[in-house]
Short mmCIF file of C-alpha atoms in Angstrom, two decimals:
data_model
loop_
_atom_site.label_atom_id
_atom_site.label_comp_id
_atom_site.label_asym_id
_atom_site.label_seq_id
_atom_site.Cartn_x
_atom_site.Cartn_y
_atom_site.Cartn_z
CA MET A 1065 184.33 43.43 114.27
CA LEU A 1066 182.33 44.60 111.31
CA GLY A 1067 180.96 41.78 109.19
CA ASP A 1068 182.18 39.02 111.47
CA LYS A 1069 178.79 37.42 112.02
CA ALA A 1070 177.96 37.18 108.34
CA PHE A 1071 181.38 35.78 107.57
CA SER A 1072 181.06 33.17 110.30
CA LEU A 1073 178.00 31.81 108.46
CA ILE A 1074 180.07 31.22 105.36
CA GLN A 1075 182.81 29.59 107.40
CA GLU A 1076 180.34 27.35 109.14
CA LEU A 1077 178.92 26.10 105.88
CA ASP A 1078 182.33 25.70 104.29
CA ARG A 1079 183.66 23.66 107.21
CA SER A 1080 180.70 21.33 107.38
CA GLN A 1081 181.12 18.00 105.67
CA HIS A 1082 180.43 18.06 101.97
CA GLY A 1083 177.00 16.75 101.08
CA THR A 1084 175.54 17.36 104.55
CA LEU A 1085 173.53 20.31 105.73
CA PRO A 1086 174.16 21.91 109.15
CA PRO A 1087 171.14 23.39 111.00
CA PHE A 1088 169.96 26.76 109.73
CA ASN A 1089 171.74 29.31 111.91
CA GLU A 1090 168.88 31.67 112.57
CA ASP A 1091 170.67 33.57 115.36
CA ALA A 1092 173.66 34.52 113.26
CA VAL A 1093 171.42 35.51 110.35
CA ARG A 1094 169.39 37.73 112.65
CA GLN A 1095 172.50 39.31 114.17
CA ALA A 1096 173.94 40.04 110.74
CA LEU A 1097 170.64 41.64 109.74
CA GLU A 1098 170.67 43.74 112.91
CA GLU A 1099 174.18 44.85 112.09
CA ILE A 1100 173.04 45.91 108.63
CA ASP A 1101 170.24 47.87 110.22
CA SER A 1102 172.42 49.67 112.77
CA LEU A 1103 175.07 50.49 110.13
CA PHE A 1104 172.34 51.93 108.00
CA GLN A 1105 170.93 54.05 110.82
CA GLN A 1106 174.39 55.41 111.64
CA ASN A 1107 174.91 56.29 108.00
CA VAL A 1108 171.59 58.10 107.84
CA ALA A 1109 172.52 60.10 110.93
CA ASP A 1110 175.95 60.97 109.49
CA ILE A 1111 174.57 61.98 106.12
CA ASN A 1112 172.35 64.55 107.86
CA HIS A 1113 175.44 66.11 109.42
CA LEU A 1114 177.51 65.95 106.26
CA ALA A 1115 177.11 69.66 105.54
CA GLU A 1116 178.82 70.53 108.82
CA ASP A 1117 181.66 68.04 108.71
CA ASP A 1118 183.31 66.71 105.52
CA ALA A 1119 185.35 64.14 107.40
CA LEU A 1120 182.30 61.97 107.86
CA VAL A 1121 182.44 60.81 104.23
CA ALA A 1122 185.09 58.17 104.85
CA GLY A 1123 183.07 56.61 107.66
CA ILE A 1124 179.95 56.49 105.51
CA HIS A 1125 181.82 54.73 102.74
CA LEU A 1126 183.28 52.20 105.13
CA ARG A 1127 179.92 51.41 106.68
CA HIS A 1128 178.30 51.12 103.32
CA ALA A 1129 180.93 48.63 102.16
CA ALA A 1130 180.45 46.60 105.35
CA LEU A 1131 176.74 46.65 104.81
CA GLU A 1132 177.00 45.42 101.22
CA ARG A 1133 179.38 42.72 102.32
CA ASN A 1134 176.99 41.54 105.01
CA LYS A 1135 174.21 41.31 102.49
CA ARG A 1136 176.38 39.42 100.07
CA CYS A 1137 177.49 36.93 102.73
CA LEU A 1138 173.92 36.33 103.84
CA LEU A 1139 172.73 35.66 100.31
CA ALA A 1140 175.71 33.41 99.63
CA TYR A 1141 174.87 31.46 102.76
CA LEU A 1142 171.28 30.96 101.62
CA TYR A 1143 172.24 30.13 98.07
CA ASN A 1144 174.83 27.53 98.98
CA ARG A 1145 172.41 25.83 101.32
CA LEU A 1146 169.92 25.65 98.48
CA GLU A 1147 172.59 24.16 96.23
CA ARG A 1148 173.12 21.34 98.69
CA LEU A 1149 169.39 20.79 98.94
CA ARG A 1150 169.26 20.65 95.17
CA THR A 1151 171.85 17.89 95.07
CA MET A 1152 169.75 15.97 97.58
CA ARG A 1153 166.67 16.30 95.35
CA TRP A 1154 168.54 14.55 92.57
CA GLN A 1155 170.11 11.89 94.76
CA LEU A 1156 167.36 11.09 97.22
CA GLY A 1157 164.16 12.00 95.40
CA SER A 1158 161.37 14.32 96.41
CA VAL A 1159 161.07 13.05 99.99
CA LEU A 1160 163.79 14.26 102.34
CA PRO A 1161 165.02 12.07 105.20
CA SER A 1162 163.87 13.33 108.59
CA ASP A 1163 167.39 14.19 109.83
CA VAL A 1164 167.78 16.63 106.95
CA ARG A 1165 164.32 18.12 107.43
CA THR A 1166 165.02 19.01 111.05
CA ASN A 1167 168.00 21.12 109.95
CA LEU A 1168 165.97 23.23 107.56
CA CYS A 1169 164.02 26.37 108.22
CA GLU A 1170 160.45 26.85 107.03
CA PRO A 1171 161.23 28.84 103.83
CA GLU A 1172 163.80 26.22 102.87
CA LEU A 1173 161.20 23.48 103.10
CA GLU A 1174 158.91 25.58 100.93
CA TRP A 1175 161.69 26.12 98.43
CA PHE A 1176 162.41 22.42 98.29
CA ALA A 1177 158.78 21.60 97.59
CA GLN A 1178 158.68 24.21 94.84
CA TYR A 1179 161.95 23.03 93.31
CA SER A 1180 160.74 19.45 93.42
CA SER A 1181 157.61 20.30 91.52
CA THR A 1182 159.58 22.36 88.97
CA VAL A 1183 161.84 19.39 88.29
CA ALA A 1184 158.89 17.01 88.11
CA ARG A 1185 157.01 19.29 85.73
CA TYR A 1186 160.03 19.53 83.46
CA MET A 1187 160.53 15.76 83.39
CA ARG A 1188 156.87 15.16 82.59
CA SER A 1189 156.98 17.59 79.68
CA LEU A 1190 159.87 15.83 77.91
CA GLY A 1191 159.38 13.80 74.73
CA ASP A 1192 156.09 15.40 73.64
CA GLY A 1193 154.51 14.89 77.00
CA GLN A 1194 155.53 11.23 77.43
CA GLY A 1195 157.86 12.16 80.25
CA LEU A 1196 161.37 10.94 81.02
CA ASP A 1197 162.66 10.30 84.50
CA LEU A 1198 166.07 11.97 84.55
CA THR A 1199 166.89 10.85 88.07
CA VAL A 1200 166.99 7.12 87.30
CA ASP A 1201 170.45 6.58 85.90
CA LEU A 1202 172.87 9.09 87.35
CA LYS A 1203 175.68 6.71 86.44
CA PRO A 1204 176.06 4.97 83.07
CA PRO A 1205 174.30 1.58 83.01
CA LYS A 1206 176.68 -1.40 83.05
CA ASN A 1207 174.24 -4.26 83.37
CA LEU A 1208 170.55 -4.74 82.88
CA TYR A 1209 170.24 -6.79 86.03
CA ILE A 1210 172.03 -6.28 89.31
CA GLU A 1211 172.27 -8.32 92.46
CA VAL A 1212 170.67 -6.62 95.43
CA ARG A 1213 170.24 -7.52 99.07
CA CYS A 1214 167.16 -6.45 100.91
CA LEU A 1215 167.85 -4.52 104.11
CA GLN A 1216 164.34 -4.38 105.49
CA ASP A 1217 160.96 -6.05 105.09
CA TYR A 1218 159.46 -4.14 102.20
CA GLY A 1219 156.72 -6.48 101.06
CA GLU A 1220 155.72 -7.25 97.50
CA PHE A 1221 157.31 -5.35 94.65
CA GLU A 1222 155.85 -5.51 91.18
CA LEU A 1223 158.11 -5.47 88.14
CA GLU A 1224 157.19 -4.03 84.79
CA GLU A 1225 156.11 -7.32 83.23
CA GLY A 1226 153.75 -7.98 86.09
CA GLU A 1227 155.98 -10.36 88.00
CA VAL A 1228 155.83 -9.90 91.74
CA VAL A 1229 158.87 -10.29 93.97
CA LEU A 1230 158.64 -10.60 97.71
CA LEU A 1231 161.27 -8.37 99.30
CA SER A 1232 161.88 -9.65 102.79
CA LYS A 1233 164.79 -8.77 105.05
CA ASP A 1234 168.19 -10.30 104.15
CA SER A 1235 166.95 -11.93 100.94
CA THR A 1236 169.00 -11.40 97.77
CA HIS A 1237 167.51 -10.86 94.33
CA PHE A 1238 168.61 -10.41 90.76
CA LEU A 1239 166.50 -7.51 89.52
CA PRO A 1240 166.34 -5.13 86.54
CA MET A 1241 168.39 -2.10 87.47
CA GLU A 1242 165.99 0.58 86.31
CA HIS A 1243 163.27 -0.69 88.63
CA CYS A 1244 165.23 -1.07 91.80
CA GLN A 1245 167.33 2.11 91.67
CA HIS A 1246 164.79 4.12 93.61
CA LEU A 1247 164.63 1.44 96.28
CA ILE A 1248 168.41 1.45 96.54
CA ARG A 1249 168.40 5.19 97.15
CA GLN A 1250 165.66 4.87 99.71
CA GLY A 1251 167.82 2.38 101.54
CA VAL A 1252 165.49 -0.58 101.09
CA LEU A 1253 167.91 -2.48 98.87
CA GLN A 1254 171.66 -2.64 98.83
CA HIS A 1255 173.68 -3.25 95.68
CA VAL A 1256 175.88 -6.32 96.17
CA LYS A 1257 179.02 -6.22 94.08
CA MET B 870 180.28 -4.78 66.63
CA LYS B 871 180.29 -1.09 67.30
CA MET B 872 177.60 0.50 69.43
CA ALA B 873 176.27 2.54 66.53
CA ASP B 874 175.90 -0.58 64.36
CA ILE B 875 173.75 -2.38 66.86
CA THR B 876 171.62 0.66 67.41
CA ASP B 877 171.30 1.13 63.69
CA ASP B 878 170.21 -2.46 63.46
CA ILE B 879 167.55 -2.26 66.12
CA LEU B 880 166.38 1.25 65.50
CA SER B 881 166.10 1.18 61.72
CA ALA B 882 163.78 -1.79 62.02
CA SER B 883 161.23 0.38 63.73
CA ASP B 884 161.78 3.36 61.49
CA ASP B 885 159.26 2.75 58.71
CA ASP B 886 158.18 6.35 58.33
CA GLU B 887 159.38 7.14 54.82
CA SER B 888 158.95 10.89 54.95
CA GLN B 889 161.74 11.03 57.52
CA VAL B 890 165.04 11.62 55.81
CA VAL B 891 167.39 11.07 58.73
CA THR B 892 167.64 7.60 60.20
CA ALA B 893 167.49 6.92 63.87
CA ALA B 894 171.17 6.00 63.93
CA GLU B 895 172.08 9.40 62.51
CA VAL B 896 169.98 11.09 65.14
CA LEU B 897 171.78 9.08 67.80
CA LEU B 898 175.19 10.07 66.45
CA LYS B 899 174.12 13.70 66.48
CA ILE B 900 172.84 13.44 70.03
CA GLU B 901 176.07 11.83 71.14
CA SER B 902 178.07 14.67 69.68
CA LEU B 903 175.70 17.23 71.26
CA TRP B 904 176.16 15.46 74.55
CA ARG B 905 179.95 15.68 74.32
CA THR B 906 179.82 19.33 73.32
CA GLU B 907 177.43 20.22 76.11
CA ARG B 908 179.58 18.55 78.72
CA LEU B 909 182.76 20.23 77.52
CA SER B 910 181.52 23.69 76.72
CA PRO B 911 181.71 26.33 79.47
CA THR B 912 178.33 27.79 78.54
CA LEU B 913 174.95 26.49 77.41
CA GLU B 914 174.67 25.55 73.74
CA CYS B 915 171.52 26.02 71.63
CA HIS B 916 168.74 23.65 72.51
CA GLN B 917 167.91 20.72 70.21
CA SER B 918 164.58 19.62 71.53
CA GLU B 919 163.39 18.21 68.16
CA LEU B 920 166.26 15.74 68.11
CA VAL B 921 165.73 14.83 71.74
CA ASP B 922 161.99 14.34 71.24
CA CYS B 923 162.65 12.25 68.16
CA MET B 924 165.09 10.05 70.05
CA LEU B 925 162.74 9.61 73.00
CA ASP B 926 159.99 8.66 70.60
CA GLN B 927 162.25 6.01 69.05
CA ILE B 928 163.11 4.62 72.46
CA THR B 929 159.45 4.22 73.36
CA GLN B 930 158.71 2.56 70.01
CA MET B 931 161.61 0.17 70.40
CA ASN B 932 160.57 -0.69 73.92
CA ASN B 933 157.10 -1.52 72.61
CA ASN B 934 158.60 -3.65 69.86
CA LEU B 935 160.76 -5.49 72.35
CA ARG B 936 157.76 -6.25 74.48
CA ARG B 937 156.35 -8.31 71.65
CA CYS B 938 159.51 -10.41 71.37
CA LYS B 939 159.88 -13.82 72.89
CA LYS B 940 161.40 -13.64 76.35
CA THR B 941 163.95 -16.35 75.78
CA ASP B 942 165.46 -14.64 72.76
CA LEU B 943 169.10 -13.86 73.42
CA ARG B 944 168.94 -10.72 71.30
CA LEU B 945 166.35 -9.26 73.61
CA ALA B 946 168.84 -8.65 76.42
CA ILE B 947 171.35 -7.10 74.06
CA HIS B 948 168.77 -4.78 72.56
CA ARG B 949 167.47 -3.82 75.99
CA MET B 950 170.95 -2.96 77.15
CA GLU B 951 171.54 -0.84 74.09
CA LEU B 952 168.31 1.04 74.68
CA GLU B 953 169.29 1.67 78.28
CA ARG B 954 172.53 3.15 77.04
CA VAL B 955 170.80 5.41 74.55
CA ARG B 956 168.43 6.49 77.27
CA TYR B 957 171.34 7.28 79.54
CA VAL B 958 172.96 9.49 76.90
CA VAL B 959 169.76 11.50 76.42
CA ALA B 960 169.10 11.79 80.15
CA SER B 961 172.68 12.78 80.91
CA TYR B 962 172.58 15.40 78.15
CA LEU B 963 169.41 16.95 79.56
CA ARG B 964 170.72 16.80 83.12
CA CYS B 965 173.90 18.55 82.09
CA ARG B 966 171.83 21.33 80.52
CA LEU B 967 169.69 21.71 83.63
CA LEU B 968 172.80 22.05 85.75
CA LYS B 969 174.04 24.91 83.58
CA ILE B 970 170.60 26.48 83.49
CA GLU B 971 170.52 26.52 87.27
CA ARG B 972 174.00 27.91 87.58
CA PHE B 973 173.65 30.67 84.96
CA THR B 974 169.90 31.27 85.29
CA HIS B 975 169.88 35.04 85.11
CA TYR B 976 172.53 35.28 82.44
CA LEU B 977 170.75 32.75 80.23
CA LEU B 978 167.32 34.30 80.66
CA GLU B 979 168.76 37.63 79.63
CA LYS B 980 170.59 36.16 76.61
CA HIS B 981 167.50 34.25 75.62
CA GLY B 982 165.42 37.41 75.69
CA GLU B 983 167.87 39.19 73.40
CA LEU B 984 167.61 36.66 70.58
CA ASP B 985 165.10 37.34 67.84
CA ASP B 986 165.61 34.25 65.71
CA PRO B 987 163.75 31.33 67.32
CA SER B 988 165.97 28.79 65.53
CA LEU B 989 168.96 30.01 67.53
CA ALA B 990 167.17 29.93 70.87
CA LEU B 991 169.32 28.80 73.78
CA LEU B 992 166.47 27.37 75.83
CA SER B 993 163.66 25.12 74.73
CA PRO B 994 160.15 26.21 75.84
CA GLN B 995 160.23 23.66 78.65
CA GLU B 996 163.69 24.78 79.74
CA LEU B 997 162.58 28.40 79.64
CA ASP B 998 159.72 27.52 81.93
CA TYR B 999 162.14 25.70 84.22
CA ALA B 1000 164.62 28.59 84.29
CA LYS B 1001 161.93 31.15 85.07
CA SER B 1002 160.45 29.07 87.82
CA TYR B 1003 163.91 28.43 89.28
CA ALA B 1004 164.91 32.08 89.22
CA GLN B 1005 161.63 33.08 90.80
CA SER B 1006 161.94 30.48 93.57
CA ILE B 1007 165.48 31.57 94.46
CA GLU B 1008 164.57 35.24 94.53
CA SER B 1009 161.51 34.71 96.67
CA HIS B 1010 163.61 32.61 99.05
CA PHE B 1011 166.19 35.42 99.36
CA ASN B 1012 163.40 37.84 99.88
CA LYS B 1013 161.70 35.85 102.62
CA LEU B 1014 164.83 35.34 104.70
CA VAL B 1015 167.02 38.35 104.17
CA LEU B 1016 165.99 41.07 101.78
CA ARG B 1017 162.67 42.03 103.29
CA HIS B 1018 164.38 42.56 106.66
CA ILE B 1019 166.60 45.24 105.21
CA THR B 1020 164.82 48.52 105.73
CA HIS B 1021 166.27 50.61 102.95
CA GLU B 1022 164.56 49.97 99.62
CA LYS B 1023 167.58 50.30 97.38
CA LEU B 1024 169.62 47.88 99.46
CA ALA B 1025 166.83 45.36 99.73
CA GLU B 1026 166.84 44.71 96.01
CA PHE B 1027 168.33 41.58 94.54
CA ASP B 1028 170.74 42.84 91.93
CA ALA B 1029 171.07 39.93 89.52
CA LYS B 1030 173.68 41.75 87.43
CA LYS B 1031 176.00 42.10 90.37
CA MET B 1032 175.47 38.74 92.02
CA SER B 1033 174.57 36.06 89.51
CA VAL B 1034 177.11 33.67 88.05
CA VAL B 1035 178.09 34.05 84.41
CA PRO B 1036 179.87 31.42 82.31
CA ASN B 1037 183.56 31.88 81.66
CA MET B 1038 183.71 32.38 77.92
CA ASN B 1039 187.48 32.73 78.07
CA GLY B 1040 187.91 29.22 79.44
CA TYR B 1041 190.09 26.93 77.37
CA VAL B 1042 188.70 23.94 75.49
CA PHE B 1043 190.26 21.11 73.53
CA LEU B 1044 188.97 20.96 70.01
CA LYS B 1045 189.31 19.04 66.81
CA VAL B 1046 189.01 20.74 63.44
CA LEU B 1047 186.48 19.13 61.09
CA LYS B 1048 186.61 21.57 58.17
CA ASP B 1049 189.39 23.92 57.11
CA SER B 1050 188.81 27.32 58.63
CA PRO B 1051 191.46 29.91 57.76
CA GLY B 1052 192.02 33.14 59.59
CA VAL B 1053 190.61 32.49 63.03
CA LEU B 1054 191.22 35.55 65.17
CA ILE B 1055 192.65 34.96 68.61
CA SER B 1056 192.24 38.14 70.57
CA ASP B 1057 195.01 39.17 72.91
CA GLN B 1058 193.95 39.09 76.54
CA VAL B 1059 197.03 40.69 78.06
CA GLY B 1060 196.39 44.01 76.36
CA GLU B 1061 199.61 44.21 74.39
CA ASN B 1062 197.72 44.47 71.14
CA ALA B 1063 199.13 41.24 69.87
CA ASP B 1064 196.05 39.71 68.27
CA GLU B 1065 196.90 36.66 66.25
CA GLU B 1066 195.37 34.87 63.33
CA VAL B 1067 195.68 31.14 62.90
CA ASP B 1068 194.58 28.82 60.11
CA LEU B 1069 192.81 25.73 61.36
CA VAL B 1070 193.38 22.73 59.12
CA ALA B 1071 190.96 19.80 59.16
CA GLY B 1072 192.17 17.02 61.44
CA ASP B 1073 194.23 19.26 63.71
CA GLN B 1074 193.69 19.33 67.43
CA HIS B 1075 194.09 22.49 69.48
CA LEU B 1076 193.67 23.96 72.92
CA MET B 1077 192.02 27.33 72.49
CA MET B 1078 189.88 29.90 74.18
CA TYR B 1079 186.18 29.11 73.89
CA SER B 1080 185.25 32.63 72.84
CA SER B 1081 187.46 32.52 69.74
CA ILE B 1082 185.92 29.33 68.36
CA GLN B 1083 182.32 29.70 69.51
CA GLU B 1084 181.04 30.59 66.04
CA LEU B 1085 183.00 27.79 64.38
CA LEU B 1086 181.51 25.35 66.86
CA LYS B 1087 177.99 26.50 65.99
CA SER B 1088 178.62 26.12 62.26
CA GLY B 1089 180.11 22.67 62.75
CA HIS B 1090 183.65 23.51 61.62
CA VAL B 1091 185.15 22.24 64.85
CA GLU B 1092 184.09 19.87 67.60
CA LEU B 1093 185.04 19.77 71.25
CA ILE B 1094 186.98 16.76 72.47
#
């Protein structure tokens, strides 16, 4: 049916679990693009015969609507994938985990790199060029120090005042929150409640 | 002790620049109210980068001051915590703006271009840079994957007017009246020509359409709650 392929892309994305990214469906995108192309060719052919047969107008309109709809669905598919990637930039930082990377297509990886640098440039320019890391406290701070457990051997970790903590597997520490948030997101530390 | 008092306490100590008329605590109160407004408003409010820069500057100064304190001082932890909180408010405010900038990129860039008066600008220079770069990256992504594969020129264009998201100015917001403002026009959306005028009395709280109180919000007659 007309427009089915493009719509199935939207469905696929909508049904996937929130916050995850299914593999880029290159086949369906290509098929939807082919459909756009063939609809367009048919329309061109019909327009040339329009002078002989007025009844062709309805068909042209229908195909044009289907074509616009396909385009819209394709762009929506791309845009919503980017939105999910964007959320990951804020939650996970500028390095994507490998399982996410394998699901992306080449232009998406390029976009992510560009978006990352846009965000970083903006954060550096804040406060008269002093910079402010906006990704540190996504939730309001409750305590200065939090108890964390180390999930893997990370090695030495230097705090702001120059103290050095040895983060070895299964050790627990009481650390300043602002310094260990990035490690928590990377999965090195776990917040113990 | 209220949060503002503590901040006043710690921030005014560092504020020895006499030419500055507003104190750091006043700046903080303003930023807190901007933060609330930004989070509640359906669209992007005017940027306030001077206030934000001023606050960030204060935070850095205070952090430097704290570094000189003795480590065992009990007040140190309390002051640190307070600074973290202030920092969170500023960061959350800026994040909230970025989110709106990303969602309404094309609409905001267009609106921003229409304004002549730089004091009313929606986007700060940095945010403008961000918005442009974001819009460009999205469009080039669309182009790479879909648009350039469409053969017909007219169809292969990205029509921002047709496809981009615009803020819902008719969304409803809760508000509190700060100054008496008589004769606020509430336009009739149903089309029955039943426009209404209401008098807003200071202290009242209302639920109203954003578009009818947008100007009052800018002039500080009402605040969003």
